[in-house]
């Protein structure tokens, strides 16, 4: 496949592109073929072509994927970049639909986030894994068990049997924030390990809620009689309000009630996105950070 645009009699490349952009059916095969042939254009000409192909979206994918496999190096590289842009634009639309839901689902949100880094991930495999974990716990939790006994059963299974743990050695790895890799590696950060616990609690109808402490994340058992705080990053250690307050700096002790408020699903998802924005931006992957900013804005502003 040529790496430069073929000549079109009587037309410059930009005017030809502009005419194609006004056509009523941009998915038309001939239009798409012409755009693909122009993938080798330089400078502003290529940017016009790139935007047009991204606008066409999924109908352009088969031709672009063929370019990745068969095209000259420049065209193959550009086709791959456009495919990624089309994928992320579609994912952004999914985030918009997700953000419009009230209440929004924690499970749907964390798997949507994972697809940012793992587009080929089969979420059903991981949902089934969580289902099976919940079934094991359902058989072990006695109907008359006290809240501390239920939490101990949960902790033994997650942290002693399955060996989930906080990733202290590589705390800032992006993988620590994606539910699929947390389930695969059994390592995570406070919020992602808490999410595993919360997803199990949803299946088991346990009164667990997220607690968004500054710089940390906990889970609380909260019902009519009991208020117990759980630290999944430290193997599910159970804490009282007094123990948490004693760890706060003196000028923050008066904020304990605010810190221990339950957070919504939307707040959990936006916090997970913010964590990843920080990780990618600090690591120099600014384009990934920019896409996550878009997703964050959709969820946070709705």
mmCIF file of C-alpha atoms in Angstrom:
data_model
loop_
_atom_site.group_PDB
_atom_site.id
_atom_site.type_symbol
_atom_site.label_atom_id
_atom_site.label_comp_id
_atom_site.label_asym_id
_atom_site.label_seq_id
_atom_site.Cartn_x
_atom_site.Cartn_y
_atom_site.Cartn_z
ATOM 1 C CA UNK A 1 0.000 0.000 0.000
ATOM 2 C CA UNK A 2 1.462 3.419 -0.907
ATOM 3 C CA UNK A 3 2.649 5.663 1.907
ATOM 4 C CA UNK A 4 1.663 8.856 0.088
ATOM 5 C CA UNK A 5 -1.655 10.007 -1.271
ATOM 6 C CA UNK A 6 -2.499 9.129 -4.865
ATOM 7 C CA UNK A 7 -3.130 12.065 -7.165
ATOM 8 C CA UNK A 8 -6.759 12.915 -7.892
ATOM 9 C CA UNK A 9 -7.175 14.693 -11.255
ATOM 10 C CA UNK A 10 -8.315 18.290 -10.862
ATOM 11 C CA UNK A 11 -8.320 18.231 -7.040
ATOM 12 C CA UNK A 12 -5.850 18.867 -4.277
ATOM 13 C CA UNK A 13 -5.947 16.428 -1.379
ATOM 14 C CA UNK A 14 -7.583 18.907 1.068
ATOM 15 C CA UNK A 15 -10.447 19.825 -1.283
ATOM 16 C CA UNK A 16 -11.081 16.144 -1.973
ATOM 17 C CA UNK A 17 -11.179 15.443 1.761
ATOM 18 C CA UNK A 18 -13.568 18.328 2.374
ATOM 19 C CA UNK A 19 -15.956 17.076 -0.291
ATOM 20 C CA UNK A 20 -15.913 13.595 1.222
ATOM 21 C CA UNK A 21 -16.710 15.011 4.646
ATOM 22 C CA UNK A 22 -19.906 16.536 3.224
ATOM 23 C CA UNK A 23 -21.157 13.270 1.769
ATOM 24 C CA UNK A 24 -24.397 11.976 3.255
ATOM 25 C CA UNK A 25 -23.079 8.423 3.759
ATOM 26 C CA UNK A 26 -19.495 8.537 5.095
ATOM 27 C CA UNK A 27 -19.643 4.783 5.704
ATOM 28 C CA UNK A 28 -19.820 4.278 1.931
ATOM 29 C CA UNK A 29 -17.079 1.860 0.896
ATOM 30 C CA UNK A 30 -15.614 4.143 -1.741
ATOM 31 C CA UNK A 31 -15.377 7.053 0.686
ATOM 32 C CA UNK A 32 -13.699 4.863 3.262
ATOM 33 C CA UNK A 33 -11.292 3.412 0.719
ATOM 34 C CA UNK A 34 -10.306 6.913 -0.396
ATOM 35 C CA UNK A 35 -9.625 7.999 3.178
ATOM 36 C CA UNK A 36 -7.568 4.899 3.825
ATOM 37 C CA UNK A 37 -5.483 5.550 0.702
ATOM 38 C CA UNK A 38 -4.727 9.031 2.047
ATOM 39 C CA UNK A 39 -3.327 7.783 5.357
ATOM 40 C CA UNK A 40 0.170 8.681 4.205
ATOM 41 C CA UNK A 41 -0.667 12.402 3.972
ATOM 42 C CA UNK A 42 1.589 14.765 5.893
ATOM 43 C CA UNK A 43 0.883 17.484 8.474
ATOM 44 C CA UNK A 44 -2.536 19.104 8.573
ATOM 45 C CA UNK A 45 -3.781 16.930 5.723
ATOM 46 C CA UNK A 46 -3.309 13.793 7.806
ATOM 47 C CA UNK A 47 -5.013 15.387 10.815
ATOM 48 C CA UNK A 48 -8.137 16.025 8.690
ATOM 49 C CA UNK A 49 -8.119 12.401 7.550
ATOM 50 C CA UNK A 50 -7.565 11.142 11.096
ATOM 51 C CA UNK A 51 -10.509 13.139 12.457
ATOM 52 C CA UNK A 52 -12.758 11.953 9.642
ATOM 53 C CA UNK A 53 -11.938 8.300 10.245
ATOM 54 C CA UNK A 54 -12.514 8.721 13.989
ATOM 55 C CA UNK A 55 -15.914 10.275 13.187
ATOM 56 C CA UNK A 56 -16.807 7.292 11.016
ATOM 57 C CA UNK A 57 -15.944 5.078 13.970
ATOM 58 C CA UNK A 58 -16.490 1.321 14.061
ATOM 59 C CA UNK A 59 -17.366 0.910 10.335
ATOM 60 C CA UNK A 60 -13.790 1.994 9.584
ATOM 61 C CA UNK A 61 -12.196 -0.610 11.849
ATOM 62 C CA UNK A 62 -11.906 -3.573 9.420
ATOM 63 C CA UNK A 63 -10.083 -1.446 6.825
ATOM 64 C CA UNK A 64 -7.851 0.116 9.482
ATOM 65 C CA UNK A 65 -7.017 -3.273 10.970
ATOM 66 C CA UNK A 66 -6.068 -4.465 7.494
ATOM 67 C CA UNK A 67 -3.713 -1.477 7.216
ATOM 68 C CA UNK A 68 -2.088 -2.419 10.510
ATOM 69 C CA UNK A 69 -1.408 -5.913 9.177
ATOM 70 C CA UNK A 70 -0.499 -5.113 5.575
ATOM 71 C CA UNK A 71 0.368 -1.421 5.218
ATOM 72 C CA UNK A 72 3.739 0.283 4.985
ATOM 73 C CA UNK A 73 5.231 1.151 8.366
ATOM 74 C CA UNK A 74 3.953 4.747 8.502
ATOM 75 C CA UNK A 75 0.432 3.792 7.437
ATOM 76 C CA UNK A 76 0.394 0.791 9.788
ATOM 77 C CA UNK A 77 1.431 2.976 12.712
ATOM 78 C CA UNK A 78 -1.142 5.659 11.905
ATOM 79 C CA UNK A 79 -3.908 3.115 11.413
ATOM 80 C CA UNK A 80 -3.135 1.674 14.849
ATOM 81 C CA UNK A 81 -3.334 5.125 16.421
ATOM 82 C CA UNK A 82 -6.696 5.803 14.762
ATOM 83 C CA UNK A 83 -8.060 2.437 15.911
ATOM 84 C CA UNK A 84 -7.104 3.352 19.472
ATOM 85 C CA UNK A 85 -8.786 6.765 19.136
ATOM 86 C CA UNK A 86 -11.987 5.144 17.829
ATOM 87 C CA UNK A 87 -11.946 2.684 20.726
ATOM 88 C CA UNK A 88 -11.472 5.396 23.323
ATOM 89 C CA UNK A 89 -14.158 7.631 21.810
ATOM 90 C CA UNK A 90 -16.575 4.701 22.048
ATOM 91 C CA UNK A 91 -15.482 4.072 25.633
ATOM 92 C CA UNK A 92 -16.051 7.745 26.432
ATOM 93 C CA UNK A 93 -19.630 7.394 25.174
ATOM 94 C CA UNK A 94 -20.072 4.395 27.473
ATOM 95 C CA UNK A 95 -18.841 6.499 30.393
ATOM 96 C CA UNK A 96 -21.447 9.117 29.519
ATOM 97 C CA UNK A 97 -24.225 6.510 29.576
ATOM 98 C CA UNK A 98 -22.861 5.124 32.833
ATOM 99 C CA UNK A 99 -22.718 8.586 34.418
ATOM 100 C CA UNK A 100 -26.371 9.227 33.589
ATOM 101 C CA UNK A 101 -27.515 6.262 35.687
ATOM 102 C CA UNK A 102 -28.673 6.844 39.237
ATOM 103 C CA UNK A 103 -27.742 4.939 41.213
ATOM 104 C CA UNK A 104 -24.761 3.730 39.224
ATOM 105 C CA UNK A 105 -23.376 0.240 39.697
ATOM 106 C CA UNK A 106 -20.003 -0.258 41.373
ATOM 107 C CA UNK A 107 -19.434 -3.472 39.459
ATOM 108 C CA UNK A 108 -20.240 -1.918 36.095
ATOM 109 C CA UNK A 109 -18.011 1.055 36.886
ATOM 110 C CA UNK A 110 -14.897 -0.902 37.845
ATOM 111 C CA UNK A 111 -15.140 -3.154 34.795
ATOM 112 C CA UNK A 112 -15.677 -0.141 32.547
ATOM 113 C CA UNK A 113 -12.535 1.386 34.041
ATOM 114 C CA UNK A 114 -10.582 -1.829 33.460
ATOM 115 C CA UNK A 115 -11.468 -1.754 29.771
ATOM 116 C CA UNK A 116 -9.465 1.461 29.416
ATOM 117 C CA UNK A 117 -6.250 -0.527 29.855
ATOM 118 C CA UNK A 118 -7.534 -3.986 28.887
ATOM 119 C CA UNK A 119 -9.897 -3.580 25.906
ATOM 120 C CA UNK A 120 -9.967 -7.323 25.165
ATOM 121 C CA UNK A 121 -10.826 -8.267 28.749
ATOM 122 C CA UNK A 122 -13.753 -10.654 29.141
ATOM 123 C CA UNK A 123 -15.517 -9.214 32.175
ATOM 124 C CA UNK A 124 -17.777 -12.270 32.485
ATOM 125 C CA UNK A 125 -14.779 -14.395 33.446
ATOM 126 C CA UNK A 126 -14.070 -12.072 36.365
ATOM 127 C CA UNK A 127 -17.710 -11.671 37.369
ATOM 128 C CA UNK A 128 -17.958 -15.451 37.514
ATOM 129 C CA UNK A 129 -14.815 -15.560 39.654
ATOM 130 C CA UNK A 130 -16.418 -13.137 42.133
ATOM 131 C CA UNK A 131 -19.643 -15.181 42.050
ATOM 132 C CA UNK A 132 -17.697 -18.310 42.997
ATOM 133 C CA UNK A 133 -15.867 -16.524 45.782
ATOM 134 C CA UNK A 134 -19.213 -15.350 47.146
ATOM 135 C CA UNK A 135 -20.602 -18.892 47.022
ATOM 136 C CA UNK A 136 -17.695 -20.186 49.106
ATOM 137 C CA UNK A 137 -18.355 -17.491 51.696
ATOM 138 C CA UNK A 138 -22.102 -18.114 51.663
ATOM 139 C CA UNK A 139 -21.486 -21.700 52.713
ATOM 140 C CA UNK A 140 -19.135 -20.629 55.506
ATOM 141 C CA UNK A 141 -21.095 -17.759 57.042
ATOM 142 C CA UNK A 142 -23.608 -18.993 59.578
ATOM 143 C CA UNK A 143 -27.014 -17.255 59.639
ATOM 144 C CA UNK A 144 -26.652 -16.360 63.322
ATOM 145 C CA UNK A 145 -23.029 -15.172 63.086
ATOM 146 C CA UNK A 146 -22.177 -11.870 64.756
ATOM 147 C CA UNK A 147 -20.742 -9.059 62.582
ATOM 148 C CA UNK A 148 -17.176 -9.629 63.899
ATOM 149 C CA UNK A 149 -17.508 -13.352 63.146
ATOM 150 C CA UNK A 150 -18.674 -12.650 59.586
ATOM 151 C CA UNK A 151 -15.778 -10.236 59.055
ATOM 152 C CA UNK A 152 -13.291 -12.788 60.407
ATOM 153 C CA UNK A 153 -14.668 -15.403 57.983
ATOM 154 C CA UNK A 154 -14.345 -12.932 55.129
ATOM 155 C CA UNK A 155 -10.800 -12.012 56.165
ATOM 156 C CA UNK A 156 -9.642 -15.609 56.549
ATOM 157 C CA UNK A 157 -10.874 -16.471 53.083
ATOM 158 C CA UNK A 158 -9.528 -13.385 51.293
ATOM 159 C CA UNK A 159 -6.259 -12.764 53.096
ATOM 160 C CA UNK A 160 -5.193 -16.151 54.492
ATOM 161 C CA UNK A 161 -6.613 -18.634 51.990
ATOM 162 C CA UNK A 162 -6.608 -16.666 48.719
ATOM 163 C CA UNK A 163 -3.662 -14.489 49.835
ATOM 164 C CA UNK A 164 -4.969 -11.110 48.742
ATOM 165 C CA UNK A 165 -2.643 -8.395 50.026
ATOM 166 C CA UNK A 166 -1.672 -4.772 49.682
ATOM 167 C CA UNK A 167 0.991 -4.165 47.053
ATOM 168 C CA UNK A 168 3.411 -2.300 49.287
ATOM 169 C CA UNK A 169 6.440 -2.914 47.050
ATOM 170 C CA UNK A 170 4.859 -1.457 43.893
ATOM 171 C CA UNK A 171 2.097 0.722 45.269
ATOM 172 C CA UNK A 172 1.866 3.045 42.251
ATOM 173 C CA UNK A 173 1.548 0.435 39.521
ATOM 174 C CA UNK A 174 -1.569 1.132 37.412
ATOM 175 C CA UNK A 175 -2.399 -2.577 37.622
ATOM 176 C CA UNK A 176 -3.239 -2.116 41.305
ATOM 177 C CA UNK A 177 -6.305 -0.096 40.291
ATOM 178 C CA UNK A 178 -7.887 -2.403 37.705
ATOM 179 C CA UNK A 179 -10.303 -5.015 39.034
ATOM 180 C CA UNK A 180 -9.206 -7.738 36.585
ATOM 181 C CA UNK A 181 -5.516 -7.501 37.497
ATOM 182 C CA UNK A 182 -6.315 -7.245 41.214
ATOM 183 C CA UNK A 183 -8.281 -10.493 40.924
ATOM 184 C CA UNK A 184 -5.483 -12.091 38.872
ATOM 185 C CA UNK A 185 -2.518 -11.028 41.005
ATOM 186 C CA UNK A 186 -4.389 -10.761 44.323
ATOM 187 C CA UNK A 187 -2.555 -7.499 44.950
ATOM 188 C CA UNK A 188 -3.960 -4.007 45.115
ATOM 189 C CA UNK A 189 -4.165 -0.679 46.870
ATOM 190 C CA UNK A 190 -6.636 0.191 49.643
ATOM 191 C CA UNK A 191 -9.493 1.222 47.361
ATOM 192 C CA UNK A 192 -9.226 -1.693 44.925
ATOM 193 C CA UNK A 193 -9.000 -4.293 47.705
ATOM 194 C CA UNK A 194 -11.990 -2.594 49.318
ATOM 195 C CA UNK A 195 -13.871 -2.894 46.019
ATOM 196 C CA UNK A 196 -13.292 -6.661 45.997
ATOM 197 C CA UNK A 197 -14.782 -6.833 49.476
ATOM 198 C CA UNK A 198 -17.713 -4.597 48.507
ATOM 199 C CA UNK A 199 -18.530 -6.667 45.415
ATOM 200 C CA UNK A 200 -18.639 -9.789 47.570
ATOM 201 C CA UNK A 201 -20.806 -7.969 50.117
ATOM 202 C CA UNK A 202 -23.322 -7.065 47.395
ATOM 203 C CA UNK A 203 -23.714 -10.730 46.504
ATOM 204 C CA UNK A 204 -23.976 -11.787 50.141
ATOM 205 C CA UNK A 205 -26.275 -8.936 51.198
ATOM 206 C CA UNK A 206 -23.827 -7.769 53.862
ATOM 207 C CA UNK A 207 -24.067 -4.156 55.124
ATOM 208 C CA UNK A 208 -20.597 -3.064 53.985
ATOM 209 C CA UNK A 209 -19.858 0.454 52.726
ATOM 210 C CA UNK A 210 -16.833 2.350 51.459
ATOM 211 C CA UNK A 211 -15.146 4.948 53.677
ATOM 212 C CA UNK A 212 -12.977 7.482 51.851
ATOM 213 C CA UNK A 213 -10.362 8.542 54.362
ATOM 214 C CA UNK A 214 -7.746 11.106 53.257
ATOM 215 C CA UNK A 215 -4.908 9.090 51.729
ATOM 216 C CA UNK A 216 -6.510 5.773 52.660
ATOM 217 C CA UNK A 217 -9.665 3.770 52.049
ATOM 218 C CA UNK A 218 -11.586 1.582 54.474
ATOM 219 C CA UNK A 219 -14.748 -0.502 54.544
ATOM 220 C CA UNK A 220 -17.352 -0.222 57.280
ATOM 221 C CA UNK A 221 -19.890 -2.713 58.578
ATOM 222 C CA UNK A 222 -22.840 -0.543 59.446
ATOM 223 C CA UNK A 223 -26.204 -1.748 60.722
ATOM 224 C CA UNK A 224 -28.638 -0.808 63.485
ATOM 225 C CA UNK A 225 -26.360 -2.082 66.259
ATOM 226 C CA UNK A 226 -22.800 -2.237 64.975
ATOM 227 C CA UNK A 227 -20.270 0.085 63.375
ATOM 228 C CA UNK A 228 -17.025 -1.730 62.600
ATOM 229 C CA UNK A 229 -14.255 -0.432 60.349
ATOM 230 C CA UNK A 230 -12.177 -2.786 58.206
ATOM 231 C CA UNK A 231 -8.802 -2.099 56.591
ATOM 232 C CA UNK A 232 -8.449 -4.421 53.558
ATOM 233 C CA UNK A 233 -4.950 -3.111 52.783
ATOM 234 C CA UNK A 234 -3.815 -4.485 56.148
ATOM 235 C CA UNK A 235 -5.363 -7.944 55.800
ATOM 236 C CA UNK A 236 -8.822 -6.825 56.917
ATOM 237 C CA UNK A 237 -7.771 -5.530 60.328
ATOM 238 C CA UNK A 238 -10.827 -4.428 62.314
ATOM 239 C CA UNK A 239 -10.734 -0.931 63.806
ATOM 240 C CA UNK A 240 -12.893 1.115 66.128
ATOM 241 C CA UNK A 241 -13.683 4.769 65.601
ATOM 242 C CA UNK A 242 -11.375 5.602 68.502
ATOM 243 C CA UNK A 243 -8.454 3.708 66.967
ATOM 244 C CA UNK A 244 -8.881 5.543 63.676
ATOM 245 C CA UNK A 245 -9.156 8.904 65.430
ATOM 246 C CA UNK A 246 -5.986 8.229 67.420
ATOM 247 C CA UNK A 247 -4.027 7.880 64.156
ATOM 248 C CA UNK A 248 -5.096 11.301 62.866
ATOM 249 C CA UNK A 249 -2.947 14.420 63.322
ATOM 250 C CA UNK A 250 -4.166 16.625 66.155
ATOM 251 C CA UNK A 251 -5.658 19.279 63.902
ATOM 252 C CA UNK A 252 -7.715 16.649 62.032
ATOM 253 C CA UNK A 253 -9.234 14.818 64.983
ATOM 254 C CA UNK A 254 -12.242 17.110 64.894
ATOM 255 C CA UNK A 255 -12.921 15.975 61.329
ATOM 256 C CA UNK A 256 -13.366 12.310 62.240
ATOM 257 C CA UNK A 257 -17.137 12.326 61.636
ATOM 258 C CA UNK A 258 -16.610 13.779 58.171
ATOM 259 C CA UNK A 259 -13.844 11.310 57.346
ATOM 260 C CA UNK A 260 -15.927 8.301 58.379
ATOM 261 C CA UNK A 261 -18.944 9.122 56.224
ATOM 262 C CA UNK A 262 -20.023 6.441 53.790
ATOM 263 C CA UNK A 263 -19.113 7.290 50.221
ATOM 264 C CA UNK A 264 -21.324 6.687 47.213
ATOM 265 C CA UNK A 265 -20.513 4.429 44.288
ATOM 266 C CA UNK A 266 -19.958 7.534 42.170
ATOM 267 C CA UNK A 267 -17.399 8.802 44.685
ATOM 268 C CA UNK A 268 -15.571 5.458 44.673
ATOM 269 C CA UNK A 269 -15.341 5.394 40.881
ATOM 270 C CA UNK A 270 -14.193 9.018 40.607
ATOM 271 C CA UNK A 271 -11.539 8.395 43.261
ATOM 272 C CA UNK A 272 -10.239 5.364 41.366
ATOM 273 C CA UNK A 273 -10.058 7.416 38.170
ATOM 274 C CA UNK A 274 -8.246 10.241 40.003
ATOM 275 C CA UNK A 275 -5.680 7.767 41.309
ATOM 276 C CA UNK A 276 -4.959 6.594 37.770
ATOM 277 C CA UNK A 277 -4.776 10.146 36.422
ATOM 278 C CA UNK A 278 -2.083 10.866 39.007
ATOM 279 C CA UNK A 279 -0.180 7.649 38.263
ATOM 280 C CA UNK A 280 -0.155 8.093 34.492
ATOM 281 C CA UNK A 281 0.572 11.824 34.592
ATOM 282 C CA UNK A 282 3.453 11.387 37.029
ATOM 283 C CA UNK A 283 4.782 8.596 34.824
ATOM 284 C CA UNK A 284 4.778 10.830 31.752
ATOM 285 C CA UNK A 285 1.824 9.099 30.058
ATOM 286 C CA UNK A 286 -0.084 12.339 29.640
ATOM 287 C CA UNK A 287 -2.358 11.122 26.844
ATOM 288 C CA UNK A 288 -3.724 8.371 29.079
ATOM 289 C CA UNK A 289 -4.153 10.949 31.823
ATOM 290 C CA UNK A 290 -6.106 13.190 29.443
ATOM 291 C CA UNK A 291 -8.530 10.434 28.481
ATOM 292 C CA UNK A 292 -9.092 9.590 32.135
ATOM 293 C CA UNK A 293 -9.751 13.284 32.814
ATOM 294 C CA UNK A 294 -12.569 13.077 30.278
ATOM 295 C CA UNK A 295 -14.058 10.014 31.961
ATOM 296 C CA UNK A 296 -13.683 11.629 35.384
ATOM 297 C CA UNK A 297 -15.444 14.780 34.236
ATOM 298 C CA UNK A 298 -18.405 12.762 32.972
ATOM 299 C CA UNK A 299 -18.870 10.797 36.190
ATOM 300 C CA UNK A 300 -18.031 13.622 38.579
ATOM 301 C CA UNK A 301 -20.170 16.330 36.975
ATOM 302 C CA UNK A 302 -23.372 14.309 36.548
#
